[in-house]
Amino acid sequence: MDNMICLGAAMGSLVAAAALLTGLALAMPADCNPEAGIRPSSIPALESMSLATMKATDLTNVGMSGPLIPKLGDLKKLQFMELFGNGLNGSIPTTLGKLNNLINLDLQDNLLSGTIPASLGTINTLENIRLNGNNLTGSIPSSLGNLTNLVNLELQKNLLSGSIPASLGNIKTLRSLHLNGNMLAGTVPQQILSLVSDGSLSELK
């Protein structure tokens, strides 16, 4: 069953190809019929497909496992990375910082570990970051304060430590900031509390 993928009828070959070409694997459920699986060789024009123009990956709750590979940073046109609710493990590649068109980064409810890459703070197009429900450690990068278009930052239910960066108060577009369920120390910086008093930051947890 090596390289076998078992997909529901609603998932077309293009989605399967996207998973394969980005190095992600879909787990084989116990009740999956191997004869119904899709092998790489059965996906039309798999080898000739280009990811240069791919704008979205929506592979949520599909039983996907394994690490995120650095090659994901080559998807330069990608705007939406929706991979939540799977069994992804390992660290978040620093190469994601090369995704200069990314709007939504949703990796919540996986098994990701390691630190949050500071390189994410270079993606000025980001509006939503959801990394909650993983096993992420280390501190919250102060570079995230450079994301001047960020609306939602959800980092709750991880193993993050250290203090809350005051730089997050620079994000005037921020509407929700969820940090609960971590091991953060200290108090909420005044810069962030000012966003609450101004009425711009409506959710602070």
PDB file of C-alpha atoms in Angstrom:
ATOM      1  CA  MET A   1       0.000   0.000   0.000  1.00  0.00           C
ATOM      2  CA  ASP A   2       2.991   2.328  -0.321  1.00  0.00           C
ATOM      3  CA  ASN A   3       2.047   5.725  -1.739  1.00  0.00           C
ATOM      4  CA  MET A   4      -1.617   4.727  -1.690  1.00  0.00           C
ATOM      5  CA  ILE A   5      -4.213   7.391  -0.983  1.00  0.00           C
ATOM      6  CA  CYS A   6      -7.824   6.658  -0.098  1.00  0.00           C
ATOM      7  CA  LEU A   7     -10.099   9.569  -0.953  1.00  0.00           C
ATOM      8  CA  GLY A   8     -13.799  10.164  -0.713  1.00  0.00           C
ATOM      9  CA  ALA A   9     -15.726  10.648  -3.913  1.00  0.00           C
ATOM     10  CA  ALA A  10     -15.966  14.375  -3.274  1.00  0.00           C
ATOM     11  CA  MET A  11     -12.206  14.858  -3.486  1.00  0.00           C
ATOM     12  CA  GLY A  12     -11.019  15.095  -7.053  1.00  0.00           C
ATOM     13  CA  SER A  13      -7.672  14.205  -8.548  1.00  0.00           C
ATOM     14  CA  LEU A  14      -6.524  17.838  -8.492  1.00  0.00           C
ATOM     15  CA  VAL A  15      -6.761  17.938  -4.696  1.00  0.00           C
ATOM     16  CA  ALA A  16      -4.937  14.626  -4.461  1.00  0.00           C
ATOM     17  CA  ALA A  17      -2.229  15.906  -6.776  1.00  0.00           C
ATOM     18  CA  ALA A  18      -1.821  19.020  -4.673  1.00  0.00           C
ATOM     19  CA  ALA A  19      -1.316  16.887  -1.583  1.00  0.00           C
ATOM     20  CA  LEU A  20       1.235  14.697  -3.304  1.00  0.00           C
ATOM     21  CA  LEU A  21       3.220  17.480  -4.922  1.00  0.00           C
ATOM     22  CA  THR A  22       3.558  19.355  -1.658  1.00  0.00           C
ATOM     23  CA  GLY A  23       4.851  16.259   0.086  1.00  0.00           C
ATOM     24  CA  LEU A  24       1.791  15.701   2.275  1.00  0.00           C
ATOM     25  CA  ALA A  25       0.322  12.241   2.772  1.00  0.00           C
ATOM     26  CA  LEU A  26      -3.249  11.203   3.444  1.00  0.00           C
ATOM     27  CA  ALA A  27      -3.536   8.516   6.099  1.00  0.00           C
ATOM     28  CA  MET A  28      -5.072   5.176   5.185  1.00  0.00           C
ATOM     29  CA  PRO A  29      -8.196   4.581   7.306  1.00  0.00           C
ATOM     30  CA  ALA A  30      -8.645   1.066   8.657  1.00  0.00           C
ATOM     31  CA  ASP A  31     -11.794   0.570   6.594  1.00  0.00           C
ATOM     32  CA  CYS A  32     -10.341   1.980   3.391  1.00  0.00           C
ATOM     33  CA  ASN A  33     -10.510  -0.302   0.377  1.00  0.00           C
ATOM     34  CA  PRO A  34      -7.026  -0.313  -1.210  1.00  0.00           C
ATOM     35  CA  GLU A  35      -8.582  -1.034  -4.590  1.00  0.00           C
ATOM     36  CA  ALA A  36     -10.417   2.291  -4.380  1.00  0.00           C
ATOM     37  CA  GLY A  37      -7.279   4.229  -3.599  1.00  0.00           C
ATOM     38  CA  ILE A  38      -5.548   6.634  -5.947  1.00  0.00           C
ATOM     39  CA  ARG A  39      -1.933   6.074  -6.851  1.00  0.00           C
ATOM     40  CA  PRO A  40       0.263   8.902  -8.161  1.00  0.00           C
ATOM     41  CA  SER A  41       0.438   7.202 -11.542  1.00  0.00           C
ATOM     42  CA  SER A  42      -3.353   7.279 -11.843  1.00  0.00           C
ATOM     43  CA  ILE A  43      -3.659  11.047 -11.461  1.00  0.00           C
ATOM     44  CA  PRO A  44      -3.802  12.632 -14.926  1.00  0.00           C
ATOM     45  CA  ALA A  45      -0.793  14.740 -15.890  1.00  0.00           C
ATOM     46  CA  LEU A  46       0.543  14.623 -12.333  1.00  0.00           C
ATOM     47  CA  GLU A  47       4.165  15.016 -13.356  1.00  0.00           C
ATOM     48  CA  SER A  48       3.435  17.893 -15.716  1.00  0.00           C
ATOM     49  CA  MET A  49       1.274  19.872 -13.294  1.00  0.00           C
ATOM     50  CA  SER A  50       2.700  23.154 -12.086  1.00  0.00           C
ATOM     51  CA  LEU A  51       1.982  24.615  -8.666  1.00  0.00           C
ATOM     52  CA  ALA A  52       3.224  28.037  -9.738  1.00  0.00           C
ATOM     53  CA  THR A  53      -0.313  29.411 -10.035  1.00  0.00           C
ATOM     54  CA  MET A  54      -1.993  27.528  -7.167  1.00  0.00           C
ATOM     55  CA  LYS A  55      -3.887  29.981  -4.955  1.00  0.00           C
ATOM     56  CA  ALA A  56      -5.538  27.710  -2.383  1.00  0.00           C
ATOM     57  CA  THR A  57      -5.053  24.385  -0.644  1.00  0.00           C
ATOM     58  CA  ASP A  58      -8.131  23.180   1.231  1.00  0.00           C
ATOM     59  CA  LEU A  59      -7.300  19.805   2.753  1.00  0.00           C
ATOM     60  CA  THR A  60      -9.124  20.044   6.061  1.00  0.00           C
ATOM     61  CA  ASN A  61     -10.091  17.047   8.188  1.00  0.00           C
ATOM     62  CA  VAL A  62      -8.945  14.501   5.608  1.00  0.00           C
ATOM     63  CA  GLY A  63      -6.740  12.350   7.861  1.00  0.00           C
ATOM     64  CA  MET A  64      -3.524  13.799   6.477  1.00  0.00           C
ATOM     65  CA  SER A  65      -0.322  13.023   8.378  1.00  0.00           C
ATOM     66  CA  GLY A  66       3.403  13.652   8.197  1.00  0.00           C
ATOM     67  CA  PRO A  67       5.498  16.824   8.282  1.00  0.00           C
ATOM     68  CA  LEU A  68       5.139  20.047   6.337  1.00  0.00           C
ATOM     69  CA  ILE A  69       8.063  20.159   3.933  1.00  0.00           C
ATOM     70  CA  PRO A  70      10.123  23.272   3.083  1.00  0.00           C
ATOM     71  CA  LYS A  71       8.986  22.992  -0.547  1.00  0.00           C
ATOM     72  CA  LEU A  72       5.672  24.546   0.499  1.00  0.00           C
ATOM     73  CA  GLY A  73       7.496  27.864   0.382  1.00  0.00           C
ATOM     74  CA  ASP A  74       7.671  27.524  -3.405  1.00  0.00           C
ATOM     75  CA  LEU A  75       3.916  28.038  -3.804  1.00  0.00           C
ATOM     76  CA  LYS A  76       4.436  31.733  -4.461  1.00  0.00           C
ATOM     77  CA  LYS A  77       0.865  32.488  -5.577  1.00  0.00           C
ATOM     78  CA  LEU A  78      -0.761  30.724  -2.637  1.00  0.00           C
ATOM     79  CA  GLN A  79      -3.325  32.831  -0.770  1.00  0.00           C
ATOM     80  CA  PHE A  80      -5.109  30.259   1.388  1.00  0.00           C
ATOM     81  CA  MET A  81      -3.426  27.374   3.206  1.00  0.00           C
ATOM     82  CA  GLU A  82      -6.179  25.415   4.953  1.00  0.00           C
ATOM     83  CA  LEU A  83      -4.764  22.235   6.488  1.00  0.00           C
ATOM     84  CA  PHE A  84      -6.476  22.136   9.859  1.00  0.00           C
ATOM     85  CA  GLY A  85      -7.883  19.111  11.656  1.00  0.00           C
ATOM     86  CA  ASN A  86      -5.346  16.549  10.466  1.00  0.00           C
ATOM     87  CA  GLY A  87      -2.388  14.709  11.995  1.00  0.00           C
ATOM     88  CA  LEU A  88       0.414  16.897  10.670  1.00  0.00           C
ATOM     89  CA  ASN A  89       3.543  16.751  12.809  1.00  0.00           C
ATOM     90  CA  GLY A  90       7.031  18.200  12.933  1.00  0.00           C
ATOM     91  CA  SER A  91       7.859  21.884  12.785  1.00  0.00           C
ATOM     92  CA  ILE A  92       6.411  24.698  10.701  1.00  0.00           C
ATOM     93  CA  PRO A  93       8.920  25.370   7.884  1.00  0.00           C
ATOM     94  CA  THR A  94      10.592  28.759   7.963  1.00  0.00           C
ATOM     95  CA  THR A  95      10.195  28.785   4.172  1.00  0.00           C
ATOM     96  CA  LEU A  96       6.522  29.678   4.610  1.00  0.00           C
ATOM     97  CA  GLY A  97       7.851  33.201   5.028  1.00  0.00           C
ATOM     98  CA  LYS A  98       8.346  33.248   1.256  1.00  0.00           C
ATOM     99  CA  LEU A  99       4.594  33.067   0.615  1.00  0.00           C
ATOM    100  CA  ASN A 100       4.209  36.764  -0.062  1.00  0.00           C
ATOM    101  CA  ASN A 101       0.579  36.480  -1.189  1.00  0.00           C
ATOM    102  CA  LEU A 102      -0.710  34.384   1.702  1.00  0.00           C
ATOM    103  CA  ILE A 103      -3.903  35.665   3.338  1.00  0.00           C
ATOM    104  CA  ASN A 104      -5.040  32.743   5.499  1.00  0.00           C
ATOM    105  CA  LEU A 105      -2.730  30.324   7.319  1.00  0.00           C
ATOM    106  CA  ASP A 106      -4.824  27.709   9.115  1.00  0.00           C
ATOM    107  CA  LEU A 107      -2.897  24.835  10.686  1.00  0.00           C
ATOM    108  CA  GLN A 108      -5.009  24.470  13.811  1.00  0.00           C
ATOM    109  CA  ASP A 109      -5.756  21.145  15.505  1.00  0.00           C
ATOM    110  CA  ASN A 110      -2.767  19.180  14.272  1.00  0.00           C
ATOM    111  CA  LEU A 111       0.288  17.741  16.050  1.00  0.00           C
ATOM    112  CA  LEU A 112       2.789  20.409  15.057  1.00  0.00           C
ATOM    113  CA  SER A 113       5.732  21.071  17.371  1.00  0.00           C
ATOM    114  CA  GLY A 114       8.741  23.368  17.522  1.00  0.00           C
ATOM    115  CA  THR A 115       8.629  27.138  17.429  1.00  0.00           C
ATOM    116  CA  ILE A 116       6.574  29.623  15.446  1.00  0.00           C
ATOM    117  CA  PRO A 117       8.841  30.829  12.618  1.00  0.00           C
ATOM    118  CA  ALA A 118       9.779  34.492  12.896  1.00  0.00           C
ATOM    119  CA  SER A 119       9.669  34.539   9.089  1.00  0.00           C
ATOM    120  CA  LEU A 120       5.862  34.610   9.216  1.00  0.00           C
ATOM    121  CA  GLY A 121       6.236  38.228  10.266  1.00  0.00           C
ATOM    122  CA  THR A 122       7.408  39.117   6.760  1.00  0.00           C
ATOM    123  CA  ILE A 123       4.125  38.160   5.047  1.00  0.00           C
ATOM    124  CA  ASN A 124       2.358  41.516   4.975  1.00  0.00           C
ATOM    125  CA  THR A 125      -0.712  40.098   3.235  1.00  0.00           C
ATOM    126  CA  LEU A 126      -1.640  37.815   6.144  1.00  0.00           C
ATOM    127  CA  GLU A 127      -5.075  38.457   7.632  1.00  0.00           C
ATOM    128  CA  ASN A 128      -5.632  35.246   9.588  1.00  0.00           C
ATOM    129  CA  ILE A 129      -3.179  33.024  11.464  1.00  0.00           C
ATOM    130  CA  ARG A 130      -4.636  30.000  13.229  1.00  0.00           C
ATOM    131  CA  LEU A 131      -2.055  27.750  14.855  1.00  0.00           C
ATOM    132  CA  ASN A 132      -4.118  26.812  17.898  1.00  0.00           C
ATOM    133  CA  GLY A 133      -4.472  23.259  19.167  1.00  0.00           C
ATOM    134  CA  ASN A 134      -0.923  22.087  18.450  1.00  0.00           C
ATOM    135  CA  ASN A 135       2.210  21.436  20.529  1.00  0.00           C
ATOM    136  CA  LEU A 136       4.117  24.584  19.616  1.00  0.00           C
ATOM    137  CA  THR A 137       6.797  25.725  22.049  1.00  0.00           C
ATOM    138  CA  GLY A 138       9.043  28.728  22.563  1.00  0.00           C
ATOM    139  CA  SER A 139       8.045  32.358  22.533  1.00  0.00           C
ATOM    140  CA  ILE A 140       5.697  34.313  20.304  1.00  0.00           C
ATOM    141  CA  PRO A 141       7.867  36.025  17.659  1.00  0.00           C
ATOM    142  CA  SER A 142       7.885  39.792  18.030  1.00  0.00           C
ATOM    143  CA  SER A 143       8.066  39.954  14.228  1.00  0.00           C
ATOM    144  CA  LEU A 144       4.344  39.163  14.085  1.00  0.00           C
ATOM    145  CA  GLY A 145       3.845  42.780  15.090  1.00  0.00           C
ATOM    146  CA  ASN A 146       4.894  43.720  11.546  1.00  0.00           C
ATOM    147  CA  LEU A 147       1.733  42.187  10.074  1.00  0.00           C
ATOM    148  CA  THR A 148      -0.205  45.379   9.488  1.00  0.00           C
ATOM    149  CA  ASN A 149      -3.158  43.622   7.825  1.00  0.00           C
ATOM    150  CA  LEU A 150      -3.636  40.882  10.416  1.00  0.00           C
ATOM    151  CA  VAL A 151      -7.200  40.521  11.719  1.00  0.00           C
ATOM    152  CA  ASN A 152      -7.149  37.240  13.662  1.00  0.00           C
ATOM    153  CA  LEU A 153      -4.244  35.691  15.579  1.00  0.00           C
ATOM    154  CA  GLU A 154      -5.146  32.417  17.282  1.00  0.00           C
ATOM    155  CA  LEU A 155      -2.325  30.701  19.169  1.00  0.00           C
ATOM    156  CA  GLN A 156      -4.288  29.227  22.063  1.00  0.00           C
ATOM    157  CA  LYS A 157      -3.881  25.680  23.421  1.00  0.00           C
ATOM    158  CA  ASN A 158      -0.183  25.237  22.695  1.00  0.00           C
ATOM    159  CA  LEU A 159       2.901  25.112  24.925  1.00  0.00           C
ATOM    160  CA  LEU A 160       4.102  28.640  24.273  1.00  0.00           C
ATOM    161  CA  SER A 161       6.140  30.380  26.958  1.00  0.00           C
ATOM    162  CA  GLY A 162       7.778  33.730  27.609  1.00  0.00           C
ATOM    163  CA  SER A 163       6.093  37.107  27.546  1.00  0.00           C
ATOM    164  CA  ILE A 164       3.507  38.504  25.166  1.00  0.00           C
ATOM    165  CA  PRO A 165       5.290  40.738  22.631  1.00  0.00           C
ATOM    166  CA  ALA A 166       4.350  44.387  22.976  1.00  0.00           C
ATOM    167  CA  SER A 167       4.814  44.646  19.205  1.00  0.00           C
ATOM    168  CA  LEU A 168       1.425  42.972  18.709  1.00  0.00           C
ATOM    169  CA  GLY A 169      -0.030  46.297  19.789  1.00  0.00           C
ATOM    170  CA  ASN A 170       1.240  47.752  16.509  1.00  0.00           C
ATOM    171  CA  ILE A 171      -1.366  45.778  14.572  1.00  0.00           C
ATOM    172  CA  LYS A 172      -4.184  48.304  14.320  1.00  0.00           C
ATOM    173  CA  THR A 173      -6.283  45.922  12.209  1.00  0.00           C
ATOM    174  CA  LEU A 174      -6.282  43.181  14.874  1.00  0.00           C
ATOM    175  CA  ARG A 175      -9.790  42.139  15.927  1.00  0.00           C
ATOM    176  CA  SER A 176      -9.192  38.883  17.824  1.00  0.00           C
ATOM    177  CA  LEU A 177      -6.155  37.711  19.790  1.00  0.00           C
ATOM    178  CA  HIS A 178      -6.385  34.292  21.444  1.00  0.00           C
ATOM    179  CA  LEU A 179      -3.432  33.253  23.602  1.00  0.00           C
ATOM    180  CA  ASN A 180      -5.116  31.269  26.386  1.00  0.00           C
ATOM    181  CA  GLY A 181      -4.079  27.721  27.242  1.00  0.00           C
ATOM    182  CA  ASN A 182      -0.331  28.369  27.032  1.00  0.00           C
ATOM    183  CA  MET A 183       2.395  28.931  29.619  1.00  0.00           C
ATOM    184  CA  LEU A 184       2.911  32.631  28.978  1.00  0.00           C
ATOM    185  CA  ALA A 185       4.350  34.793  31.737  1.00  0.00           C
ATOM    186  CA  GLY A 186       3.822  38.388  32.745  1.00  0.00           C
ATOM    187  CA  THR A 187       0.963  40.714  31.963  1.00  0.00           C
ATOM    188  CA  VAL A 188      -0.682  41.863  28.773  1.00  0.00           C
ATOM    189  CA  PRO A 189       1.371  44.789  27.384  1.00  0.00           C
ATOM    190  CA  GLN A 190      -0.226  48.213  27.532  1.00  0.00           C
ATOM    191  CA  GLN A 191       0.119  48.543  23.763  1.00  0.00           C
ATOM    192  CA  ILE A 192      -2.317  45.649  23.339  1.00  0.00           C
ATOM    193  CA  LEU A 193      -4.673  46.886  26.054  1.00  0.00           C
ATOM    194  CA  SER A 194      -4.828  50.177  24.186  1.00  0.00           C
ATOM    195  CA  LEU A 195      -6.294  48.346  21.200  1.00  0.00           C
ATOM    196  CA  VAL A 196      -9.026  47.041  23.490  1.00  0.00           C
ATOM    197  CA  SER A 197      -9.809  50.457  24.926  1.00  0.00           C
ATOM    198  CA  ASP A 198      -9.875  51.933  21.431  1.00  0.00           C
ATOM    199  CA  GLY A 199     -12.495  49.369  20.462  1.00  0.00           C
ATOM    200  CA  SER A 200     -10.502  47.863  17.613  1.00  0.00           C
ATOM    201  CA  LEU A 201      -9.523  44.641  19.422  1.00  0.00           C
ATOM    202  CA  SER A 202     -12.845  43.016  20.318  1.00  0.00           C
ATOM    203  CA  GLU A 203     -11.618  39.570  21.427  1.00  0.00           C
ATOM    204  CA  LEU A 204      -8.701  39.129  23.814  1.00  0.00           C
ATOM    205  CA  LYS A 205      -8.318  35.740  25.478  1.00  0.00           C
TER     206      LYS A 205
END
